[in-house]
């Protein structure tokens, strides 16, 4: 019995190593580096806006909903439709902002690598907020 449990544990561990758990779940530390591509326009300090809104607490927040930031009407409408920033919405938006919010004012180039996106999303999630 113990042997069987041991086997299952080892098999499970080997499986998660083989699939590269960090890449699947996103690596916040790596994401902090990827975030340099965003930092010209985004602060992660609460309430500090640049060209773009502060991304503190953006994970779990309704799109276009930070008080005091003047979003494009398109981003407001996206949020108004019920869109909340989570894994899927962020992934799609960062892969191609204009495919999700066609008239967004965010002119950043697409983040083409799925790993970069997963990492930066993990980083944003780690910042806390709501
Ligand atoms: C050239 C400046 C610029 C860069 C670079 C940029 N953004 Fe943005 N971002 C903006 C602007 C401006 C908005 C507001 C868009 C609107 O109102 O349509 C925005 C909006 C957002 C939003 C929605 C925020 C909310 O409160 O709804 C997220 C999420 C976001 N950006 C993430 C990122 C990430 C992650 C990166 C880096 C991969 C990045 N942005 C790079 C300018 C930029």
GROMACS .gro file of N, CA and C and ligand atoms in nm:
model
  433
    1UNK      N    1   0.083  -0.123   0.000
    1UNK     CA    2   0.000   0.000   0.000
    1UNK      C    3   0.086   0.126   0.000
    2UNK      N    4   0.182   0.129   0.094
    2UNK     CA    5   0.272   0.245   0.099
    2UNK      C    6   0.347   0.261  -0.034
    3UNK      N    7   0.390   0.146  -0.086
    3UNK     CA    8   0.459   0.151  -0.214
    3UNK      C    9   0.372   0.213  -0.323
    4UNK      N   10   0.248   0.176  -0.318
    4UNK     CA   11   0.157   0.226  -0.421
    4UNK      C   12   0.142   0.380  -0.410
    5UNK      N   13   0.127   0.425  -0.284
    5UNK     CA   14   0.113   0.571  -0.264
    5UNK      C   15   0.240   0.642  -0.309
    6UNK      N   16   0.355   0.583  -0.270
    6UNK     CA   17   0.483   0.642  -0.310
    6UNK      C   18   0.492   0.653  -0.461
    7UNK      N   19   0.451   0.550  -0.527
    7UNK     CA   20   0.457   0.551  -0.674
    7UNK      C   21   0.370   0.663  -0.732
    8UNK      N   22   0.251   0.676  -0.675
    8UNK     CA   23   0.159   0.777  -0.726
    8UNK      C   24   0.219   0.917  -0.706
    9UNK      N   25   0.280   0.938  -0.588
    9UNK     CA   26   0.341   1.069  -0.560
    9UNK      C   27   0.452   1.099  -0.660
   10UNK      N   28   0.540   0.999  -0.680
   10UNK     CA   29   0.652   1.022  -0.770
   10UNK      C   30   0.603   1.045  -0.913
   11UNK      N   31   0.505   0.964  -0.952
   11UNK     CA   32   0.452   0.979  -1.087
   11UNK      C   33   0.391   1.119  -1.104
   12UNK      N   34   0.322   1.165  -1.001
   12UNK     CA   35   0.259   1.297  -1.008
   12UNK      C   36   0.363   1.407  -1.018
   13UNK      N   37   0.469   1.394  -0.939
   13UNK     CA   38   0.575   1.494  -0.939
   13UNK      C   39   0.644   1.498  -1.074
   14UNK      N   40   0.676   1.379  -1.126
   14UNK     CA   41   0.744   1.371  -1.255
   14UNK      C   42   0.655   1.434  -1.362
   15UNK      N   43   0.526   1.408  -1.351
   15UNK     CA   44   0.434   1.463  -1.450
   15UNK      C   45   0.433   1.614  -1.448
   16UNK      N   46   0.432   1.674  -1.328
   16UNK     CA   47   0.426   1.819  -1.325
   16UNK      C   48   0.558   1.881  -1.369
   17UNK      N   49   0.668   1.812  -1.344
   17UNK     CA   50   0.796   1.864  -1.392
   17UNK      C   51   0.800   1.859  -1.544
   18UNK      N   52   0.751   1.747  -1.597
   18UNK     CA   53   0.757   1.727  -1.742
   18UNK      C   54   0.673   1.831  -1.816
   19UNK      N   55   0.560   1.868  -1.759
   19UNK     CA   56   0.476   1.965  -1.829
   19UNK      C   57   0.518   2.108  -1.798
   20UNK      N   58   0.615   2.126  -1.710
   20UNK     CA   59   0.664   2.260  -1.681
   20UNK      C   60   0.557   2.343  -1.614
   21UNK      N   61   0.532   2.310  -1.489
   21UNK     CA   62   0.423   2.374  -1.417
   21UNK      C   63   0.434   2.527  -1.418
   22UNK      N   64   0.558   2.577  -1.409
   22UNK     CA   65   0.578   2.722  -1.404
   22UNK      C   66   0.520   2.787  -1.529
   23UNK      N   67   0.543   2.723  -1.643
   23UNK     CA   68   0.496   2.782  -1.768
   23UNK      C   69   0.343   2.780  -1.774
   24UNK      N   70   0.283   2.674  -1.719
   24UNK     CA   71   0.137   2.665  -1.723
   24UNK      C   72   0.073   2.768  -1.631
   25UNK      N   73   0.125   2.775  -1.510
   25UNK     CA   74   0.062   2.861  -1.412
   25UNK      C   75   0.109   3.006  -1.426
   26UNK      N   76   0.220   3.028  -1.494
   26UNK     CA   77   0.275   3.162  -1.504
   26UNK      C   78   0.372   3.188  -1.391
   27UNK      N   79   0.481   3.253  -1.421
   27UNK     CA   80   0.588   3.276  -1.326
   27UNK      C   81   0.595   3.427  -1.300
   28UNK      N   82   0.551   3.466  -1.181
   28UNK     CA   83   0.539   3.608  -1.150
   28UNK      C   84   0.673   3.681  -1.156
   29UNK      N   85   0.781   3.610  -1.117
   29UNK     CA   86   0.912   3.675  -1.118
   29UNK      C   87   0.956   3.707  -1.261
   30UNK      N   88   0.936   3.609  -1.349
   30UNK     CA   89   0.967   3.632  -1.490
   30UNK      C   90   0.874   3.740  -1.545
   31UNK      N   91   0.751   3.739  -1.497
   31UNK     CA   92   0.653   3.837  -1.542
   31UNK      C   93   0.691   3.980  -1.505
   32UNK      N   94   0.760   3.995  -1.392
   32UNK     CA   95   0.805   4.128  -1.352
   32UNK      C   96   0.903   4.183  -1.455
   33UNK      N   97   0.982   4.095  -1.514
   33UNK     CA   98   1.076   4.139  -1.618
   33UNK      C   99   1.001   4.173  -1.747
   34UNK      N  100   0.906   4.087  -1.781
   34UNK     CA  101   0.826   4.114  -1.901
   34UNK      C  102   0.753   4.247  -1.886
   35UNK      N  103   0.717   4.278  -1.762
   35UNK     CA  104   0.640   4.400  -1.737
   35UNK      C  105   0.716   4.528  -1.776
   36UNK      N  106   0.848   4.515  -1.793
   36UNK     CA  107   0.923   4.634  -1.838
   36UNK      C  108   0.867   4.689  -1.969
   37UNK      N  109   0.807   4.600  -2.047
   37UNK     CA  110   0.748   4.644  -2.174
   37UNK      C  111   0.620   4.724  -2.152
   38UNK      N  112   0.569   4.719  -2.035
   38UNK     CA  113   0.443   4.788  -2.004
   38UNK      C  114   0.470   4.913  -1.922
   39UNK      N  115   0.587   4.916  -1.857
   39UNK     CA  116   0.611   5.016  -1.751
   39UNK      C  117   0.620   5.158  -1.802
   40UNK      N  118   0.646   5.176  -1.932
   40UNK     CA  119   0.649   5.313  -1.986
   40UNK      C  120   0.512   5.377  -1.970
   41UNK      N  121   0.410   5.296  -1.979
   41UNK     CA  122   0.273   5.348  -1.976
   41UNK      C  123   0.194   5.311  -1.851
   42UNK      N  124   0.243   5.212  -1.777
   42UNK     CA  125   0.166   5.164  -1.661
   42UNK      C  126   0.251   5.161  -1.534
   43UNK      N  127   0.199   5.216  -1.427
   43UNK     CA  128   0.257   5.199  -1.295
   43UNK      C  129   0.185   5.083  -1.227
   44UNK      N  130   0.251   5.022  -1.128
   44UNK     CA  131   0.181   4.921  -1.049
   44UNK      C  132   0.156   4.975  -0.909
   45UNK      N  133   0.182   5.105  -0.891
   45UNK     CA  134   0.150   5.167  -0.762
   45UNK      C  135   0.003   5.205  -0.764
   46UNK      N  136  -0.061   5.183  -0.652
   46UNK     CA  137  -0.203   5.214  -0.644
   46UNK      C  138  -0.226   5.363  -0.673
   47UNK      N  139  -0.318   5.390  -0.763
   47UNK     CA  140  -0.358   5.528  -0.789
   47UNK      C  141  -0.263   5.609  -0.874
   48UNK      N  142  -0.150   5.553  -0.916
   48UNK     CA  143  -0.055   5.631  -0.995
   48UNK      C  144  -0.074   5.602  -1.143
   49UNK      N  145  -0.127   5.700  -1.214
   49UNK     CA  146  -0.146   5.673  -1.357
   49UNK      C  147  -0.036   5.736  -1.440
   50UNK      N  148  -0.013   5.675  -1.553
   50UNK     CA  149   0.078   5.732  -1.653
   50UNK      C  150  -0.009   5.755  -1.776
   51UNK      N  151   0.041   5.715  -1.894
   51UNK     CA  152  -0.045   5.721  -2.013
   51UNK      C  153  -0.161   5.622  -1.995
   52UNK      N  154  -0.130   5.511  -1.929
   52UNK     CA  155  -0.232   5.409  -1.899
   52UNK      C  156  -0.264   5.409  -1.751
   53UNK      N  157  -0.372   5.341  -1.714
   53UNK     CA  158  -0.412   5.334  -1.573
   53UNK      C  159  -0.314   5.250  -1.490
   54UNK      N  160  -0.312   5.275  -1.359
   54UNK     CA  161  -0.235   5.188  -1.269
   54UNK      C  162  -0.288   5.046  -1.282
   55UNK      N  163  -0.196   4.951  -1.284
   55UNK     CA  164  -0.240   4.811  -1.295
   55UNK      C  165  -0.239   4.742  -1.158
   56UNK      N  166  -0.223   4.821  -1.053
   56UNK     CA  167  -0.237   4.763  -0.919
   56UNK      C  168  -0.380   4.709  -0.905
   57UNK      N  169  -0.390   4.583  -0.870
   57UNK     CA  170  -0.522   4.525  -0.846
   57UNK      C  171  -0.608   4.507  -0.969
   58UNK      N  172  -0.542   4.512  -1.087
   58UNK     CA  173  -0.622   4.501  -1.210
   58UNK      C  174  -0.683   4.361  -1.225
   59UNK      N  175  -0.612   4.261  -1.171
   59UNK     CA  176  -0.662   4.124  -1.182
   59UNK      C  177  -0.789   4.110  -1.099
   60UNK      N  178  -0.898   4.076  -1.163
   60UNK     CA  179  -1.025   4.064  -1.092
   60UNK      C  180  -1.111   4.189  -1.099
   61UNK      N  181  -1.054   4.295  -1.161
   61UNK     CA  182  -1.129   4.421  -1.170
   61UNK      C  183  -1.206   4.424  -1.303
   62UNK      N  184  -1.319   4.492  -1.299
   62UNK     CA  185  -1.394   4.514  -1.423
   62UNK      C  186  -1.312   4.602  -1.516
   63UNK      N  187  -1.313   4.573  -1.644
   63UNK     CA  188  -1.238   4.651  -1.741
   63UNK      C  189  -1.287   4.796  -1.742
   64UNK      N  190  -1.194   4.889  -1.752
   64UNK     CA  191  -1.230   5.029  -1.767
   64UNK      C  192  -1.296   5.092  -1.646
   65UNK      N  193  -1.266   5.038  -1.528
   65UNK     CA  194  -1.345   5.079  -1.411
   65UNK      C  195  -1.267   5.154  -1.303
   66UNK      N  196  -1.139   5.184  -1.331
   66UNK     CA  197  -1.062   5.252  -1.226
   66UNK      C  198  -1.105   5.399  -1.218
   67UNK      N  199  -1.145   5.441  -1.100
   67UNK     CA  200  -1.191   5.579  -1.080
   67UNK      C  201  -1.079   5.676  -1.115
   68UNK      N  202  -1.114   5.784  -1.184
   68UNK     CA  203  -1.017   5.889  -1.207
   68UNK      C  204  -0.932   5.870  -1.331
   69UNK      N  205  -0.948   5.760  -1.401
   69UNK     CA  206  -0.874   5.744  -1.526
   69UNK      C  207  -0.970   5.761  -1.643
   70UNK      N  208  -0.927   5.838  -1.741
   70UNK     CA  209  -1.015   5.859  -1.858
   70UNK      C  210  -0.989   5.753  -1.964
   71UNK      N  211  -1.068   5.651  -1.959
   71UNK     CA  212  -1.057   5.542  -2.057
   71UNK      C  213  -1.119   5.585  -2.189
   72UNK      N  214  -1.086   5.512  -2.293
   72UNK     CA  215  -1.154   5.530  -2.421
   72UNK      C  216  -1.299   5.483  -2.403
   73UNK      N  217  -1.391   5.540  -2.482
   73UNK     CA  218  -1.530   5.490  -2.476
   73UNK      C  219  -1.534   5.340  -2.503
   74UNK      N  220  -1.443   5.291  -2.587
   74UNK     CA  221  -1.442   5.148  -2.621
   74UNK      C  222  -1.412   5.062  -2.498
   75UNK      N  223  -1.314   5.105  -2.417
   75UNK     CA  224  -1.278   5.026  -2.298
   75UNK      C  225  -1.391   5.032  -2.196
   76UNK      N  226  -1.454   5.150  -2.186
   76UNK     CA  227  -1.570   5.164  -2.095
   76UNK      C  228  -1.681   5.069  -2.136
   77UNK      N  229  -1.705   5.062  -2.267
   77UNK     CA  230  -1.813   4.976  -2.317
   77UNK      C  231  -1.779   4.829  -2.293
   78UNK      N  232  -1.651   4.796  -2.309
   78UNK     CA  233  -1.609   4.657  -2.285
   78UNK      C  234  -1.638   4.619  -2.140
   79UNK      N  235  -1.602   4.706  -2.048
   79UNK     CA  236  -1.630   4.681  -1.907
   79UNK      C  237  -1.780   4.679  -1.881
   80UNK      N  238  -1.851   4.769  -1.950
   80UNK     CA  239  -1.996   4.778  -1.934
   80UNK      C  240  -2.067   4.650  -1.977
   81UNK      N  241  -1.999   4.576  -2.066
   81UNK     CA  242  -2.059   4.450  -2.112
   81UNK      C  243  -2.036   4.338  -2.011
   82UNK      N  244  -1.966   4.370  -1.902
   82UNK     CA  245  -1.946   4.272  -1.796
   82UNK      C  246  -1.807   4.211  -1.794
   83UNK      N  247  -1.716   4.260  -1.879
   83UNK     CA  248  -1.582   4.200  -1.887
   83UNK      C  249  -1.499   4.231  -1.763
   84UNK      N  250  -1.444   4.127  -1.706
   84UNK     CA  251  -1.357   4.137  -1.588
   84UNK      C  252  -1.219   4.085  -1.628
   85UNK      N  253  -1.113   4.149  -1.578
   85UNK     CA  254  -0.977   4.104  -1.612
   85UNK      C  255  -0.938   3.980  -1.532
   86UNK      N  256  -0.926   3.870  -1.604
   86UNK     CA  257  -0.880   3.744  -1.545
   86UNK      C  258  -0.788   3.676  -1.645
   87UNK      N  259  -0.759   3.551  -1.622
   87UNK     CA  260  -0.664   3.480  -1.709
   87UNK      C  261  -0.701   3.491  -1.858
   88UNK      N  262  -0.826   3.461  -1.887
   88UNK     CA  263  -0.862   3.454  -2.029
   88UNK      C  264  -0.874   3.591  -2.094
   89UNK      N  265  -0.937   3.684  -2.025
   89UNK     CA  266  -0.955   3.817  -2.085
   89UNK      C  267  -0.819   3.885  -2.100
   90UNK      N  268  -0.732   3.875  -1.999
   90UNK     CA  269  -0.600   3.937  -2.009
   90UNK      C  270  -0.519   3.871  -2.120
   91UNK      N  271  -0.524   3.739  -2.127
   91UNK     CA  272  -0.447   3.668  -2.228
   91UNK      C  273  -0.487   3.717  -2.368
   92UNK      N  274  -0.615   3.724  -2.392
   92UNK     CA  275  -0.663   3.766  -2.525
   92UNK      C  276  -0.627   3.912  -2.553
   93UNK      N  277  -0.643   3.997  -2.452
   93UNK     CA  278  -0.616   4.141  -2.471
   93UNK      C  279  -0.467   4.166  -2.495
   94UNK      N  280  -0.382   4.099  -2.419
   94UNK     CA  281  -0.238   4.123  -2.434
   94UNK      C  282  -0.185   4.062  -2.564
   95UNK      N  283  -0.248   3.953  -2.609
   95UNK     CA  284  -0.206   3.891  -2.735
   95UNK      C  285  -0.236   3.985  -2.852
   96UNK      N  286  -0.344   4.059  -2.838
   96UNK     CA  287  -0.383   4.150  -2.946
   96UNK      C  288  -0.489   4.247  -2.895
   97UNK      N  289  -0.445   4.359  -2.835
   97UNK     CA  290  -0.541   4.451  -2.771
   97UNK      C  291  -0.660   4.486  -2.861
   98UNK      N  292  -0.632   4.514  -2.986
   98UNK     CA  293  -0.740   4.562  -3.074
   98UNK      C  294  -0.836   4.452  -3.118
   99UNK      N  295  -0.798   4.327  -3.099
   99UNK     CA  296  -0.892   4.222  -3.134
   99UNK      C  297  -0.998   4.208  -3.025
  100UNK      N  298  -0.965   4.253  -2.904
  100UNK     CA  299  -1.060   4.241  -2.793
  100UNK      C  300  -1.138   4.371  -2.775
  101UNK      N  301  -1.066   4.484  -2.783
  101UNK     CA  302  -1.128   4.615  -2.769
  101UNK      C  303  -1.083   4.698  -2.891
  102UNK      N  304  -1.157   4.685  -3.002
  102UNK     CA  305  -1.109   4.740  -3.130
  102UNK      C  306  -1.064   4.887  -3.125
  103UNK      N  307  -1.131   4.969  -3.046
  103UNK     CA  308  -1.092   5.110  -3.048
  103UNK      C  309  -1.021   5.151  -2.919
  104UNK      N  310  -0.952   5.057  -2.857
  104UNK     CA  311  -0.881   5.091  -2.735
  104UNK      C  312  -0.772   5.194  -2.764
  105UNK      N  313  -0.738   5.273  -2.663
  105UNK     CA  314  -0.629   5.369  -2.675
  105UNK      C  315  -0.495   5.306  -2.643
  106UNK      N  316  -0.499   5.182  -2.598
  106UNK     CA  317  -0.371   5.116  -2.568
  106UNK      C  318  -0.304   5.076  -2.699
  107UNK      N  319  -0.193   5.141  -2.727
  107UNK     CA  320  -0.127   5.120  -2.856
  107UNK      C  321  -0.006   5.028  -2.842
  108UNK      N  322   0.002   4.952  -2.734
  108UNK     CA  323   0.116   4.863  -2.712
  108UNK      C  324   0.116   4.752  -2.817
  109UNK      N  325   0.235   4.710  -2.857
  109UNK     CA  326   0.241   4.597  -2.949
  109UNK      C  327   0.193   4.469  -2.882
  110UNK      N  328   0.143   4.374  -2.960
  110UNK     CA  329   0.096   4.248  -2.902
  110UNK      C  330   0.209   4.175  -2.830
  111UNK      N  331   0.176   4.109  -2.721
  111UNK     CA  332   0.272   4.019  -2.654
  111UNK      C  333   0.254   3.884  -2.721
  112UNK      N  334   0.346   3.850  -2.808
  112UNK     CA  335   0.322   3.732  -2.893
  112UNK      C  336   0.340   3.599  -2.821
  113UNK      N  337   0.432   3.595  -2.724
  113UNK     CA  338   0.461   3.467  -2.659
  113UNK      C  339   0.360   3.434  -2.550
  114UNK      N  340   0.301   3.316  -2.560
  114UNK     CA  341   0.203   3.272  -2.460
  114UNK      C  342   0.268   3.264  -2.321
  115UNK      N  343   0.396   3.228  -2.316
  115UNK     CA  344   0.467   3.224  -2.187
  115UNK      C  345   0.479   3.364  -2.128
  116UNK      N  346   0.519   3.459  -2.211
  116UNK     CA  347   0.529   3.598  -2.162
  116UNK      C  348   0.395   3.644  -2.107
  117UNK      N  349   0.289   3.608  -2.178
  117UNK     CA  350   0.156   3.651  -2.132
  117UNK      C  351   0.121   3.585  -1.999
  118UNK      N  352   0.144   3.454  -1.989
  118UNK     CA  353   0.112   3.383  -1.864
  118UNK      C  354   0.193   3.442  -1.748
  119UNK      N  355   0.320   3.475  -1.775
  119UNK     CA  356   0.405   3.527  -1.669
  119UNK      C  357   0.360   3.667  -1.625
  120UNK      N  358   0.331   3.750  -1.721
  120UNK     CA  359   0.293   3.887  -1.685
  120UNK      C  360   0.156   3.886  -1.614
  121UNK      N  361   0.070   3.793  -1.652
  121UNK     CA  362  -0.060   3.781  -1.584
  121UNK      C  363  -0.038   3.735  -1.439
  122UNK      N  364   0.053   3.640  -1.419
  122UNK     CA  365   0.084   3.595  -1.282
  122UNK      C  366   0.141   3.711  -1.201
  123UNK      N  367   0.222   3.793  -1.266
  123UNK     CA  368   0.278   3.910  -1.197
  123UNK      C  369   0.166   4.007  -1.157
  124UNK      N  370   0.078   4.036  -1.249
  124UNK     CA  371  -0.033   4.128  -1.218
  124UNK      C  372  -0.118   4.073  -1.104
  125UNK      N  373  -0.141   3.942  -1.108
  125UNK     CA  374  -0.222   3.879  -1.003
  125UNK      C  375  -0.153   3.891  -0.868
  126UNK      N  376  -0.019   3.885  -0.869
  126UNK     CA  377   0.056   3.889  -0.743
  126UNK      C  378   0.054   4.028  -0.679
  127UNK      N  379   0.011   4.128  -0.754
  127UNK     CA  380   0.013   4.264  -0.700
  127UNK      C  381  -0.099   4.287  -0.601
  128UNK      N  382  -0.196   4.200  -0.603
  128UNK     CA  383  -0.305   4.214  -0.508
  128UNK      C  384  -0.407   4.316  -0.554
  129UNK      N  385  -0.482   4.364  -0.464
  129UNK     CA  386  -0.594   4.452  -0.498
  129UNK      C  387  -0.722   4.382  -0.454
  130UNK      N  388  -0.823   4.392  -0.537
  130UNK     CA  389  -0.953   4.335  -0.502
  130UNK      C  390  -0.947   4.183  -0.490
  131LIG     C1  391   0.199   5.277  -2.520
  131LIG     C2  392   0.146   5.274  -2.386
  131LIG     C3  393   0.103   5.138  -2.328
  131LIG     C4  394   0.178   5.024  -2.317
  131LIG     C5  395   0.322   5.000  -2.363
  131LIG     C6  396   0.093   4.927  -2.250
  131LIG     N1  397  -0.029   4.982  -2.222
  131LIG    FE1  398  -0.184   4.888  -2.128
  131LIG     N2  399  -0.300   5.056  -2.154
  131LIG     C7  400  -0.257   5.175  -2.211
  131LIG     C8  401  -0.369   5.267  -2.217
  131LIG     C9  402  -0.366   5.410  -2.271
  131LIG    C10  403  -0.481   5.198  -2.162
  131LIG    C11  404  -0.625   5.248  -2.152
  131LIG    C12  405  -0.692   5.197  -2.278
  131LIG    C13  406  -0.829   5.251  -2.310
  131LIG     O1  407  -0.886   5.330  -2.234
  131LIG     O2  408  -0.881   5.212  -2.418
  131LIG    C14  409  -0.433   5.066  -2.123
  131LIG    C15  410  -0.511   4.968  -2.062
  131LIG    C16  411  -0.465   4.848  -2.014
  131LIG    C17  412  -0.542   4.751  -1.941
  131LIG    C18  413  -0.688   4.769  -1.898
  131LIG    C19  414  -0.686   4.837  -1.762
  131LIG    C20  415  -0.822   4.864  -1.700
  131LIG     O3  416  -0.823   4.927  -1.594
  131LIG     O4  417  -0.923   4.821  -1.755
  131LIG    C21  418  -0.461   4.648  -1.909
  131LIG    C22  419  -0.498   4.523  -1.833
  131LIG    C23  420  -0.332   4.677  -1.966
  131LIG     N3  421  -0.337   4.799  -2.030
  131LIG    C24  422  -0.221   4.595  -1.956
  131LIG    C25  423  -0.098   4.619  -2.017
  131LIG    C26  424   0.015   4.530  -2.009
  131LIG    C27  425   0.021   4.401  -1.928
  131LIG    C28  426   0.113   4.584  -2.087
  131LIG    C29  427   0.251   4.527  -2.119
  131LIG    C30  428   0.251   4.399  -2.184
  131LIG    C31  429   0.062   4.711  -2.139
  131LIG     N4  430  -0.067   4.728  -2.095
  131LIG    C32  431   0.133   4.798  -2.220
  131LIG    C33  432  -0.131   5.202  -2.256
  131LIG    C34  433  -0.027   5.111  -2.268
   0.00000   0.00000   0.00000
